[in-house]
Amino acid sequence: MKTKLKKLYFNIIKFPSYIIFHPFDGYDELKRYKKGKPWVATLFIMLFAFFRIFVYVNESIIINNRNPHNLNTIQEIFTVLLLIFLFVIGNWSITTLMEGKGNMKEIFMVTGYSLFPVLIIGFPAVILSNYLTKEEMGIYTLLMGSGYALTGIMLFFGILNIHEYGLLKTILTFLFTVVAMLFMIFLGLLFFDLIQQFIAFIISIYDELRLRY
Amino acid sequence: MKRLFIILLLFMTTPLLLGSSYNYSFYGDVIHSAPGMTFATYFNAQTLETPLGSPEYFVVYNNDIYMIDSERGLFVIDETFKLKSHHDSFELSEAYKEKTGQTEALTLKTPFGLDVKPQGIYLADSGNARIIRLNFDFKVEAVYSNPQDPTFESVAFFPIKITVEKTGRMYVISRQVYEGIVELSESGEFNRFTGVNPLRLTPLEIFRRSMMTEVQLAKLRRFLPTEYTSVSINENSFIYATSKPTDNNVSNTIQLINPKGVDVIKRNGYHGVQGEIHYIENMNNYVINGPSMLVDIDYTKGGIFSVLDQKRSRIFTYDSEGNLLYINGDEGQQSDKFKQAVAIGYHGDDLIVLDRGSKTFIVYRLTEFGTLVNQAVAFHDDGRFEEAHDIWIELLKKNANYEIAYNGIGKHLLREGKYKEAMANFKLGHDKYYYSKAFKEYRNNILRANFGYIFAGVIVVVAGSIGLVIYKKRKKGESLLYED
């Protein structure tokens, strides 16, 4: 039991925080020694979806302008899932063409692991925000900002390491990934629109036949 | 039978009575509200027993209504809404005759504005490009024209609205003058422009313009500050002004210009002080699109002011903090509705709307709800929070959707030192600033009361962690003072 807990602690807390402070060694170990676990990445993504809902509801009312009646948990969860999905697919398709060494599983793990700072800083920060006055709210914004910044840095170094890229090439990859994501969104919309029209066409033919005979 | 008929009628008119009484919630939703004002009476050419041409503007002075008609001159209506007098040509006073040597009576040509102050009646005789000051015998005392400023070399002076400060300084809106409100001294000399509508270009626009040639720039639609539509000066010489909405000044259409010429209106309400919050932007054949077209503004006691939206025929009433108190008015042809409103004015507590289309004055009277709101705001303005608190509670019973009432309650509780209750009220009223204040006091009180425990806790934690380190080192047999 104790070893199990220790292992859990290592996987969820210790190893991700090791990556924050030693990005090159950390991601090297993630890739080479299989220290990264897909289930940890999945857990982090799920927690991030939960985090967004948590912020929506529990942020201090001094800075929270969201209407609680408009909260849609399904939408929040799917937004996160869709973004991660698009990023992983987009990045994989770009890096495959650009001689990246990472595979899709590793890209997924990097994406998941890079959410760690937002979660570890964000949850306490949101709780803390309820004990701050308007003048002190700067502390909260600083914490949240640093959380997201660290996530960005982790994601950047993760992609850089697992594909064994240089700095410039990584930046280029990110730009192309964004383009790829937009392209996929466009294709998705196009697909649904065409399917809709196709269905409408079939239905109208059916109606025509039904009314005639 | 009669009772049955009345009950039936009540059911039939319910949807009409519900009408357009709405307000905007903190989250921008349109919510039902009790009406602040309702139709009381009307008067028009028939009841005044005189034909009207094209009524343009009116002001209320000493309970008399002075109305300017661009075709038929000046009308004075008394407080029972009966015609007192009508003037379309004005004799010269003796003093003026002596000064100028003229003897002929003056007539007006398409006058659009007027103001009445203790110094006299000021008429904006727009067609003749002059301002006429009359005494209360309707004799001409002075004529002001031709302000000396380079602006008027290219654009003719065409005064459409005028308001006069207690010292006699005149503030005039001239058509197609974009520099601001024209300020004339009491002797009619040009002083300055005041209250210029600021223009802001987006960075993208500046970049785009820097890439263009002179010829291209000349062809571009000109960026102009908007024209003012109405001015009204209060007893502290602050000018309430409305202006036409454009792309970049929708939130700036209502201004309170201080004597220095700076807009100092408070925008502490849930939304901007701009009339309608939600509207459709694009061209549309089915609904009225675009922001409110505010054409007139008037104020009453306690810093409350109302603006008139000509586009949708609605009146928005705000308090001095910029809270939207109530919205009323309805578009239509019936006698309690208006179609082409041009002016509003407070007549005591009643609000009079002048409709140019139907040549009718419509009198709106405060409902019980509206009276209480105005009272509460006035108490609040005076700093009498306790009286205001009781009225706000009463108001919440009449209109549970009235979110700003919670802030009024909260402010009293905050002063009473009931921080927790104040917090709950500010939370409901979404007043973040005061919530934060109440919360700060509440938190500090708790900290102060439990300071001993908190301090002890900190000591225990620190001592405990040091002790743990010592214990661990001891157990391992290491030295405490240095590492070996």
XYZ file of C-alpha atoms in Angstrom:
697
model
C 0.000 0.000 0.000
C 2.725 2.393 1.008
C 4.777 1.721 -2.102
C 1.685 2.166 -4.223
C 0.993 5.547 -2.683
C 4.603 6.499 -3.141
C 4.423 5.511 -6.788
C 1.256 7.525 -7.234
C 2.892 10.511 -5.598
C 5.891 10.137 -7.858
C 3.782 9.902 -11.020
C 1.351 12.710 -10.271
C 3.403 15.236 -8.329
C 7.092 14.526 -8.244
C 7.869 13.688 -11.835
C 5.819 16.549 -13.397
C 7.410 19.057 -11.015
C 10.807 17.627 -11.873
C 10.016 18.389 -15.518
C 9.144 22.021 -14.707
C 12.549 22.661 -13.185
C 14.570 20.355 -15.451
C 12.723 20.429 -18.780
C 15.456 18.840 -20.870
C 16.349 16.019 -18.484
C 12.720 15.560 -17.534
C 11.384 15.152 -21.041
C 14.371 13.014 -21.930
C 13.422 10.648 -19.138
C 9.793 10.812 -20.186
C 10.694 9.761 -23.703
C 13.683 7.479 -23.259
C 13.033 5.739 -19.939
C 9.237 5.630 -20.341
C 8.713 7.544 -17.129
C 5.721 9.352 -18.586
C 2.406 7.587 -18.187
C -0.516 8.164 -20.559
C -2.981 7.742 -17.701
C -1.352 10.651 -15.871
C -1.763 12.828 -18.958
C -5.412 11.764 -19.242
C -5.940 12.537 -15.573
C -4.448 15.993 -15.989
C -6.641 16.740 -18.981
C -9.728 15.648 -17.087
C -8.653 17.717 -14.095
C -8.139 20.709 -16.359
C -11.681 20.404 -17.692
C -12.844 20.231 -14.088
C -10.630 23.206 -13.248
C -12.369 25.386 -15.802
C -15.735 24.584 -14.248
C -14.249 25.122 -10.799
C -13.020 28.593 -11.784
C -16.376 29.434 -13.318
C -18.209 28.673 -10.109
C -15.762 29.333 -7.303
C -13.763 32.350 -8.364
C -14.198 35.293 -5.998
C -17.211 37.362 -6.985
C -15.027 40.453 -6.953
C -13.553 39.461 -10.296
C -16.030 36.847 -11.462
C -18.376 38.366 -14.033
C -19.702 35.087 -15.357
C -23.359 34.351 -15.098
C -23.711 31.106 -13.105
C -26.936 30.363 -14.987
C -24.992 30.105 -18.219
C -22.622 27.418 -16.951
C -22.637 24.446 -19.281
C -20.410 21.693 -17.918
C -20.733 19.509 -20.995
C -19.628 22.407 -23.158
C -16.647 23.165 -20.914
C -15.506 19.535 -20.964
C -15.889 19.213 -24.707
C -14.058 22.478 -25.326
C -11.029 21.140 -23.491
C -11.211 17.731 -25.131
C -11.626 19.225 -28.585
C -8.709 21.595 -28.117
C -6.399 18.819 -26.898
C -7.547 16.512 -29.675
C -6.988 19.143 -32.346
C -3.594 20.080 -30.957
C -2.355 16.493 -30.746
C -3.568 15.575 -34.225
C -2.386 18.869 -35.709
C 1.029 18.683 -34.132
C 1.462 15.058 -35.076
C 0.585 15.684 -38.724
C 2.980 18.618 -38.923
C 5.892 17.007 -37.105
C 5.621 13.808 -39.125
C 6.285 15.878 -42.221
C 9.018 17.880 -40.480
C 11.056 14.870 -39.330
C 9.961 14.979 -35.717
C 11.086 12.037 -33.614
C 8.058 11.966 -31.353
C 5.037 9.747 -31.890
C 1.432 10.550 -31.172
C 1.469 8.972 -27.733
C 4.370 11.175 -26.698
C 2.724 14.318 -28.052
C -0.362 13.446 -26.066
C 1.683 12.886 -22.925
C 3.541 16.173 -23.329
C 0.256 18.025 -23.776
C -1.227 16.406 -20.709
C 1.851 16.855 -18.521
C 2.188 20.500 -19.493
C -1.184 21.225 -17.816
C 0.394 20.381 -14.472
C 1.392 23.960 -13.435
C -2.065 25.354 -14.137
C -3.601 22.692 -11.943
C -1.104 22.809 -9.086
C -1.169 26.628 -8.926
C -4.698 27.228 -10.132
C -6.754 25.258 -7.602
C -5.198 26.868 -4.508
C -5.221 30.267 -6.232
C -8.967 30.095 -6.909
C -9.622 29.131 -3.294
C -7.311 31.933 -2.154
C -9.147 34.461 -4.336
C -12.151 34.170 -2.035
C -10.096 35.561 0.833
C -8.749 38.586 -1.027
C -10.115 42.098 -1.365
C -10.258 44.006 -4.604
C -6.898 45.704 -3.984
C -5.218 42.384 -3.279
C -6.638 40.686 -6.346
C -3.325 41.326 -8.106
C -1.897 38.358 -6.210
C -4.493 36.081 -7.732
C -3.995 37.400 -11.265
C -0.242 36.984 -10.846
C -0.640 33.386 -9.675
C -2.990 32.464 -12.499
C -0.806 34.232 -15.034
C 2.304 32.416 -13.864
C 0.428 29.116 -13.957
C -0.559 29.566 -17.582
C 2.892 30.906 -18.487
C 4.555 27.841 -16.970
C 2.160 25.620 -18.877
C 3.144 27.371 -22.082
C 6.831 26.949 -21.321
C 6.374 23.277 -20.449
C 4.453 22.617 -23.637
C 7.064 24.410 -25.690
C 10.025 22.530 -24.220
C 8.111 19.299 -24.348
C 7.491 19.581 -28.078
C 11.077 20.732 -28.562
C 12.473 17.722 -26.711
C 10.374 14.835 -27.921
C 10.835 15.816 -31.563
C 14.511 16.684 -31.000
C 14.098 20.060 -32.664
C 16.001 23.333 -32.417
C 14.438 26.517 -31.068
C 13.479 28.063 -34.402
C 12.012 24.866 -35.758
C 9.846 24.450 -32.666
C 8.414 27.940 -33.059
C 7.736 27.172 -36.701
C 6.056 23.905 -35.726
C 3.775 25.706 -33.314
C 2.744 28.180 -35.988
C 2.021 25.375 -38.427
C 0.155 23.445 -35.743
C -2.175 26.396 -35.269
C -2.749 26.496 -39.030
C -3.407 22.767 -39.042
C -5.882 23.120 -36.186
C -7.748 25.866 -38.036
C -7.744 23.741 -41.153
C -9.224 20.817 -39.277
C -11.931 23.031 -37.813
C -12.708 24.242 -41.301
C -12.874 20.688 -42.653
C -15.066 19.661 -39.767
C -17.516 22.463 -40.395
C -17.500 21.733 -44.110
C -18.107 18.050 -43.460
C -21.038 18.671 -41.157
C -22.537 21.182 -43.523
C -22.291 18.815 -46.472
C -23.676 15.922 -44.465
C -26.571 18.106 -43.418
C -27.280 19.068 -46.997
C -26.976 15.474 -48.088
C -29.439 14.344 -45.446
C -31.811 17.132 -46.414
C -31.512 15.971 -50.031
C -32.323 12.364 -49.154
C -35.247 13.459 -47.043
C -36.648 15.622 -49.826
C -36.368 12.718 -52.295
C -38.124 10.480 -49.802
C -40.853 13.073 -49.326
C -41.261 13.454 -53.070
C -41.645 9.728 -53.564
C -43.928 9.315 -50.589
C -46.248 12.065 -51.741
C -46.358 10.810 -55.288
C -47.088 7.172 -54.607
C -72.781 42.670 -15.260
C -70.733 45.780 -14.946
C -68.301 44.103 -12.582
C -67.932 41.185 -14.966
C -67.211 43.585 -17.760
C -64.525 45.324 -15.719
C -62.871 42.037 -14.801
C -62.957 40.961 -18.435
C -61.448 44.269 -19.457
C -58.707 43.868 -16.876
C -57.728 40.531 -18.368
C -57.768 41.938 -21.852
C -55.580 44.884 -21.016
C -53.030 42.945 -18.960
C -50.610 42.457 -21.848
C -50.916 46.135 -22.652
C -50.236 47.140 -19.082
C -47.184 44.897 -18.939
C -45.972 46.750 -21.980
C -42.327 47.614 -22.200
C -41.431 47.764 -18.547
C -38.029 46.225 -18.506
C -34.581 46.800 -17.200
C -31.163 45.282 -17.685
C -29.769 42.901 -15.095
C -26.115 42.795 -14.102
C -25.502 39.987 -16.565
C -27.073 42.003 -19.365
C -30.301 40.021 -19.495
C -33.507 41.862 -20.172
C -35.628 41.439 -17.064
C -39.094 42.550 -16.110
C -39.377 45.621 -13.988
C -42.188 47.525 -12.418
C -42.876 50.610 -14.529
C -41.310 53.761 -13.143
C -43.648 56.136 -14.923
C -46.994 55.817 -16.580
C -49.066 57.919 -18.873
C -51.031 60.570 -16.985
C -52.431 62.989 -19.543
C -51.660 64.711 -22.784
C -52.274 68.068 -24.400
C -52.037 69.121 -28.000
C -53.304 71.657 -30.502
C -56.940 70.750 -29.781
C -56.753 71.125 -26.017
C -54.617 74.266 -26.321
C -57.108 75.640 -28.871
C -54.410 76.900 -31.176
C -52.864 75.386 -34.287
C -49.310 74.135 -33.953
C -46.814 74.072 -36.807
C -43.802 71.973 -36.029
C -43.018 71.930 -32.306
C -39.282 71.563 -31.778
C -38.322 72.055 -28.179
C -39.571 73.176 -24.813
C -38.297 74.046 -21.380
C -40.069 74.308 -18.061
C -39.527 77.488 -16.070
C -41.503 78.364 -12.932
C -44.003 75.635 -13.839
C -44.711 77.328 -17.161
C -43.882 75.495 -20.348
C -42.100 77.543 -22.989
C -42.324 75.785 -26.320
C -40.663 76.797 -29.549
C -42.326 75.961 -32.831
C -40.164 76.260 -35.926
C -43.121 77.484 -37.956
C -45.225 79.402 -35.497
C -42.869 80.859 -32.916
C -43.036 80.844 -29.146
C -45.851 79.379 -27.061
C -46.231 79.707 -23.320
C -48.362 77.110 -21.568
C -49.308 77.311 -17.909
C -49.181 74.544 -15.329
C -52.754 73.397 -15.971
C -51.726 72.880 -19.605
C -53.748 75.809 -20.955
C -52.302 78.242 -23.438
C -51.035 81.419 -21.791
C -49.702 83.320 -24.763
C -48.334 82.941 -28.265
C -45.753 85.189 -29.890
C -44.340 85.131 -33.374
C -42.922 88.619 -33.597
C -41.182 90.492 -30.853
C -41.217 94.217 -30.115
C -37.949 95.847 -29.202
C -37.434 97.070 -25.674
C -36.647 100.748 -25.107
C -33.081 100.059 -24.061
C -32.429 98.022 -27.179
C -34.026 100.655 -29.387
C -31.777 103.303 -27.924
C -28.674 101.206 -28.264
C -29.107 100.146 -31.883
C -31.469 102.721 -33.311
C -33.677 100.010 -34.776
C -37.441 100.138 -34.374
C -38.772 97.219 -36.376
C -40.093 94.171 -34.512
C -38.089 90.970 -34.955
C -39.558 87.817 -36.438
C -38.194 84.293 -36.209
C -37.104 82.009 -39.015
C -37.150 78.265 -38.247
C -36.129 78.552 -34.592
C -35.077 75.230 -33.056
C -34.107 75.881 -29.479
C -34.708 77.994 -26.456
C -33.861 78.339 -22.809
C -35.524 80.319 -20.062
C -33.531 81.589 -17.129
C -34.082 84.474 -14.662
C -32.164 86.751 -17.042
C -34.749 86.230 -19.726
C -35.896 84.034 -22.560
C -33.177 82.956 -24.963
C -34.325 81.911 -28.415
C -32.063 80.153 -30.893
C -33.315 81.792 -34.055
C -31.602 79.220 -36.244
C -32.636 80.440 -39.709
C -31.419 83.944 -38.979
C -28.212 82.635 -37.337
C -28.740 84.603 -34.161
C -29.752 84.286 -30.544
C -32.455 86.590 -29.225
C -32.795 87.441 -25.565
C -36.274 88.527 -24.484
C -37.427 89.851 -21.167
C -40.542 88.407 -19.580
C -42.725 90.978 -21.374
C -41.523 89.302 -24.578
C -39.599 92.402 -25.667
C -36.201 92.026 -27.300
C -33.384 92.887 -24.915
C -30.421 91.765 -26.936
C -29.454 89.947 -30.111
C -26.307 87.861 -30.340
C -24.981 86.768 -33.675
C -21.810 86.189 -35.609
C -19.443 84.582 -33.090
C -15.830 85.371 -33.960
C -13.992 82.136 -34.511
C -12.208 80.730 -37.584
C -14.618 77.777 -37.524
C -17.486 79.993 -38.597
C -15.614 81.149 -41.701
C -16.254 77.775 -43.320
C -19.476 76.732 -41.566
C -22.372 79.085 -40.998
C -23.422 79.683 -37.390
C -26.681 77.772 -37.038
C -27.730 77.574 -33.385
C -30.080 74.643 -32.761
C -29.957 74.247 -28.973
C -29.048 76.689 -26.257
C -28.641 76.557 -22.520
C -27.764 79.478 -20.274
C -25.708 79.480 -17.105
C -26.818 81.542 -14.113
C -24.140 84.175 -14.882
C -25.583 84.604 -18.368
C -22.963 82.620 -20.234
C -24.552 80.827 -23.165
C -23.780 77.323 -24.361
C -24.932 76.801 -27.909
C -24.959 73.806 -30.210
C -24.405 74.884 -33.771
C -25.229 72.546 -36.604
C -22.264 70.875 -38.321
C -19.753 72.234 -35.843
C -17.645 69.326 -34.621
C -15.359 71.242 -32.270
C -17.829 71.010 -29.410
C -20.347 73.210 -27.679
C -19.972 76.913 -28.451
C -19.539 78.997 -25.320
C -20.582 82.643 -25.616
C -19.996 85.247 -22.918
C -22.971 87.140 -21.491
C -22.355 89.904 -24.007
C -22.444 87.407 -26.851
C -18.740 87.168 -27.647
C -17.202 83.851 -28.549
C -15.290 82.375 -25.600
C -14.278 78.857 -26.523
C -15.485 75.419 -27.487
C -16.215 73.116 -24.599
C -16.792 69.411 -24.142
C -15.226 68.092 -27.307
C -16.142 64.519 -28.115
C -12.857 62.642 -28.083
C -11.860 60.640 -31.130
C -9.800 57.514 -30.876
C -8.334 55.604 -33.799
C -7.483 51.952 -33.416
C -3.809 51.028 -34.013
C -4.845 49.155 -37.148
C -6.594 52.237 -38.480
C -3.546 54.410 -37.805
C -1.338 51.892 -39.627
C -3.754 51.731 -42.555
C -3.836 55.489 -42.786
C -0.066 55.810 -42.654
C 0.178 53.561 -45.712
C -2.210 55.655 -47.789
C -1.413 58.480 -50.134
C -2.890 61.936 -49.774
C -5.369 61.277 -52.554
C -6.573 58.079 -50.954
C -6.957 59.789 -47.596
C -9.024 62.518 -49.175
C -11.390 59.911 -50.565
C -11.762 58.166 -47.228
C -14.823 58.786 -45.096
C -13.910 61.554 -42.716
C -13.508 60.771 -39.057
C -15.388 63.448 -37.219
C -16.336 63.866 -33.604
C -20.087 63.581 -33.324
C -22.474 66.434 -33.124
C -24.233 67.206 -29.912
C -27.998 66.932 -29.969
C -28.998 68.609 -26.724
C -27.608 70.497 -23.773
C -29.025 71.349 -20.387
C -27.070 73.129 -17.667
C -27.694 72.508 -13.979
C -27.407 74.895 -11.041
C -23.749 73.979 -10.477
C -22.879 74.912 -14.074
C -22.391 71.306 -15.156
C -23.753 70.661 -18.624
C -25.755 67.549 -19.362
C -25.282 66.810 -23.045
C -26.361 64.129 -25.474
C -24.773 63.421 -28.817
C -25.398 61.335 -31.880
C -23.956 57.829 -31.702
C -21.210 56.847 -34.121
C -19.000 53.795 -34.457
C -16.574 54.777 -31.747
C -18.513 56.807 -29.233
C -21.578 54.751 -28.403
C -20.605 54.624 -24.736
C -19.968 58.366 -24.789
C -23.301 59.642 -26.032
C -24.358 61.030 -22.654
C -21.976 63.438 -20.997
C -21.837 65.599 -17.919
C -19.411 68.358 -18.815
C -17.828 70.228 -15.926
C -16.892 73.939 -16.173
C -13.407 72.928 -17.304
C -14.861 71.159 -20.324
C -14.208 67.575 -19.206
C -16.791 64.810 -19.198
C -17.229 63.742 -15.564
C -20.328 61.568 -15.720
C -20.116 58.542 -13.429
C -20.450 55.198 -15.113
C -20.645 52.983 -12.045
C -23.807 51.180 -13.101
C -23.927 47.639 -14.432
C -23.623 48.879 -17.982
C -22.651 52.061 -19.737
C -24.744 55.199 -19.618
C -25.858 54.994 -23.208
C -29.539 54.160 -23.411
C -30.168 50.769 -24.945
C -27.554 48.111 -24.122
C -28.592 45.370 -26.524
C -29.305 46.194 -30.121
C -28.781 44.664 -33.518
C -25.817 46.123 -35.357
C -26.389 45.129 -38.934
C -28.744 46.468 -41.494
C -32.036 44.808 -40.977
C -35.451 45.396 -42.422
C -37.448 43.908 -39.589
C -36.240 45.557 -36.403
C -34.734 48.882 -35.515
C -30.977 48.503 -35.520
C -28.102 50.409 -33.999
C -27.584 52.184 -30.708
C -29.993 54.637 -29.129
C -30.433 57.975 -30.857
C -30.547 60.293 -27.901
C -32.089 63.656 -28.667
C -32.767 65.292 -25.334
C -31.790 65.166 -21.697
C -33.263 66.677 -18.584
C -32.534 66.326 -14.881
C -34.483 66.497 -11.671
C -33.800 66.387 -7.935
C -31.186 64.074 -6.460
C -28.975 63.918 -9.525
C -31.538 61.896 -11.465
C -31.570 62.507 -15.176
C -33.553 61.158 -18.090
C -32.614 60.803 -21.720
C -34.918 60.446 -24.675
C -34.234 57.841 -27.351
C -35.916 59.016 -30.513
C -35.171 55.841 -32.446
C -37.155 53.514 -30.198
C -39.290 56.123 -28.421
C -38.050 55.289 -24.966
C -36.975 57.272 -21.951
C -34.088 56.024 -19.826
C -33.706 57.386 -16.318
C -30.394 57.211 -14.492
C -29.158 58.289 -11.101
C -25.997 60.294 -10.510
C -23.912 57.115 -10.194
C -24.972 55.903 -13.619
C -27.398 53.216 -12.460
C -30.252 52.626 -14.852
C -33.318 53.214 -12.685
C -36.187 52.599 -15.056
C -37.137 52.621 -18.700
C -40.490 53.765 -20.004
C -42.152 55.110 -23.087
C -43.644 53.280 -25.995
C -43.785 53.760 -29.705
C -47.160 54.107 -31.351
C -49.954 56.314 -32.528
C -52.157 56.182 -29.431
C -52.317 59.233 -27.236
C -50.117 57.673 -24.544
C -47.401 56.798 -27.030
C -45.095 58.799 -29.211
C -43.469 58.342 -32.554
C -41.130 61.226 -33.231
C -40.232 62.625 -29.851
C -37.982 65.667 -29.861
C -37.833 66.931 -26.289
C -38.396 65.935 -22.682
C -38.624 68.097 -19.601
C -39.337 67.637 -15.910
C -42.426 69.556 -14.842
C -42.314 69.140 -11.095
C -42.123 65.391 -10.723
C -43.898 64.718 -13.991
C -42.008 64.145 -17.163
C -43.338 65.753 -20.308
C -42.475 64.391 -23.736
C -42.974 66.458 -26.847
C -43.847 64.566 -30.008
C -43.205 66.515 -33.184
C -45.047 64.040 -35.394
C -48.388 64.170 -33.641
C -47.774 67.660 -32.205
C -48.665 66.374 -28.767
C -47.278 66.762 -25.285
C -47.467 63.517 -23.327
C -47.289 63.765 -19.558
C -45.766 60.845 -17.663
C -46.328 60.595 -13.959
C -44.254 58.601 -11.462
C -45.862 55.385 -10.314
C -45.699 54.333 -6.696
C -42.612 52.370 -7.615
C -41.035 55.308 -9.432
C -41.758 57.691 -6.569
C -40.073 55.368 -4.108
C -37.065 54.938 -6.381
C -36.632 58.682 -6.744
C -37.029 59.138 -3.012
C -34.475 56.483 -2.201
C -32.000 57.919 -4.694
C -32.515 61.405 -3.285
C -31.952 60.179 0.281
C -28.880 58.327 -0.873
C -27.639 61.465 -2.597
C -28.062 63.389 0.659
C -26.162 60.743 2.580
C -29.263 59.734 4.533
C -28.629 56.032 4.110
C -30.942 54.850 6.841
C -34.050 56.382 5.295
C -32.928 55.148 1.901
C -32.402 51.651 3.331
C -36.027 51.384 4.437
C -37.284 52.490 1.031
C -35.006 50.078 -0.814
C -36.468 47.217 1.239
C -39.953 48.417 0.343
C -38.896 48.567 -3.308
C -37.697 44.982 -3.314
C -41.187 43.923 -2.314
C -42.585 45.797 -5.298
C -39.964 44.609 -7.742
C -37.909 41.589 -6.779
C -35.825 42.001 -9.930
C -34.487 45.341 -8.786
C -30.843 44.484 -8.199
C -29.593 47.974 -7.377
C -31.849 48.050 -4.313
C -29.547 45.521 -2.647
C -26.652 47.945 -2.980
C -28.660 50.653 -1.245
C -29.432 48.250 1.597
C -25.824 47.116 1.729
C -24.437 50.615 2.013
C -26.517 51.290 5.104
C -25.543 47.967 6.690
C -21.893 48.681 5.945
C -22.114 51.938 7.854
C -23.899 50.172 10.687
C -21.010 47.737 10.931
C -23.076 44.714 9.919
C -20.424 43.564 7.502
C -21.664 40.062 6.891
C -25.183 41.174 5.993
C -23.723 43.977 3.895
C -21.612 41.440 2.003
C -24.645 39.289 1.271
C -26.485 42.322 -0.107
C -23.583 43.553 -2.206
C -23.230 40.051 -3.598
C -26.866 40.127 -4.705
C -26.435 43.669 -6.036
C -23.126 42.830 -7.745
C -21.363 45.869 -6.340
C -17.798 44.633 -6.356
C -16.224 47.733 -4.917
C -18.403 47.847 -1.838
C -18.414 44.073 -1.479
C -14.652 44.239 -1.275
C -14.858 46.996 1.338
C -17.334 45.077 3.480
C -15.343 41.891 3.089
C -12.134 43.625 4.148
C -13.734 44.809 7.376
C -15.311 41.427 7.991
C -12.032 39.597 7.426
C -10.047 42.004 9.568
C -12.571 41.642 12.382
C -12.201 37.877 12.351
C -8.432 38.125 12.232
C -8.379 40.601 15.113
C -10.708 38.539 17.273
C -8.704 35.368 16.777
C -5.253 36.858 16.639
C -4.061 34.911 19.681
C -5.023 31.550 18.198
C -3.573 32.368 14.808
C -0.296 33.528 16.285
C -0.131 30.460 18.505
C -0.836 28.280 15.502
C 2.007 29.835 13.544
C 4.406 29.322 16.464
C 3.329 25.703 16.866
C 3.836 24.989 13.170
C 7.273 26.612 13.076
C 8.421 25.003 16.307
C 7.005 21.669 15.237
C 8.828 21.655 11.930
C 12.118 22.610 13.588
C 11.557 19.911 16.167
C 10.863 17.375 13.451
C 14.159 18.194 11.754
C 16.026 17.842 15.028
C 14.258 14.573 15.782
C 15.077 13.121 12.374
C 18.720 14.096 12.607
C 18.951 12.659 16.101
C 17.455 9.437 14.950
C 19.973 9.139 12.167
C 22.731 9.989 14.624
C 23.827 13.120 12.791
C 25.106 16.277 14.361
C 22.761 19.213 14.577
C 25.252 21.992 14.104
C 27.214 20.959 11.087
C 26.983 18.442 8.360
C 29.667 15.862 8.109
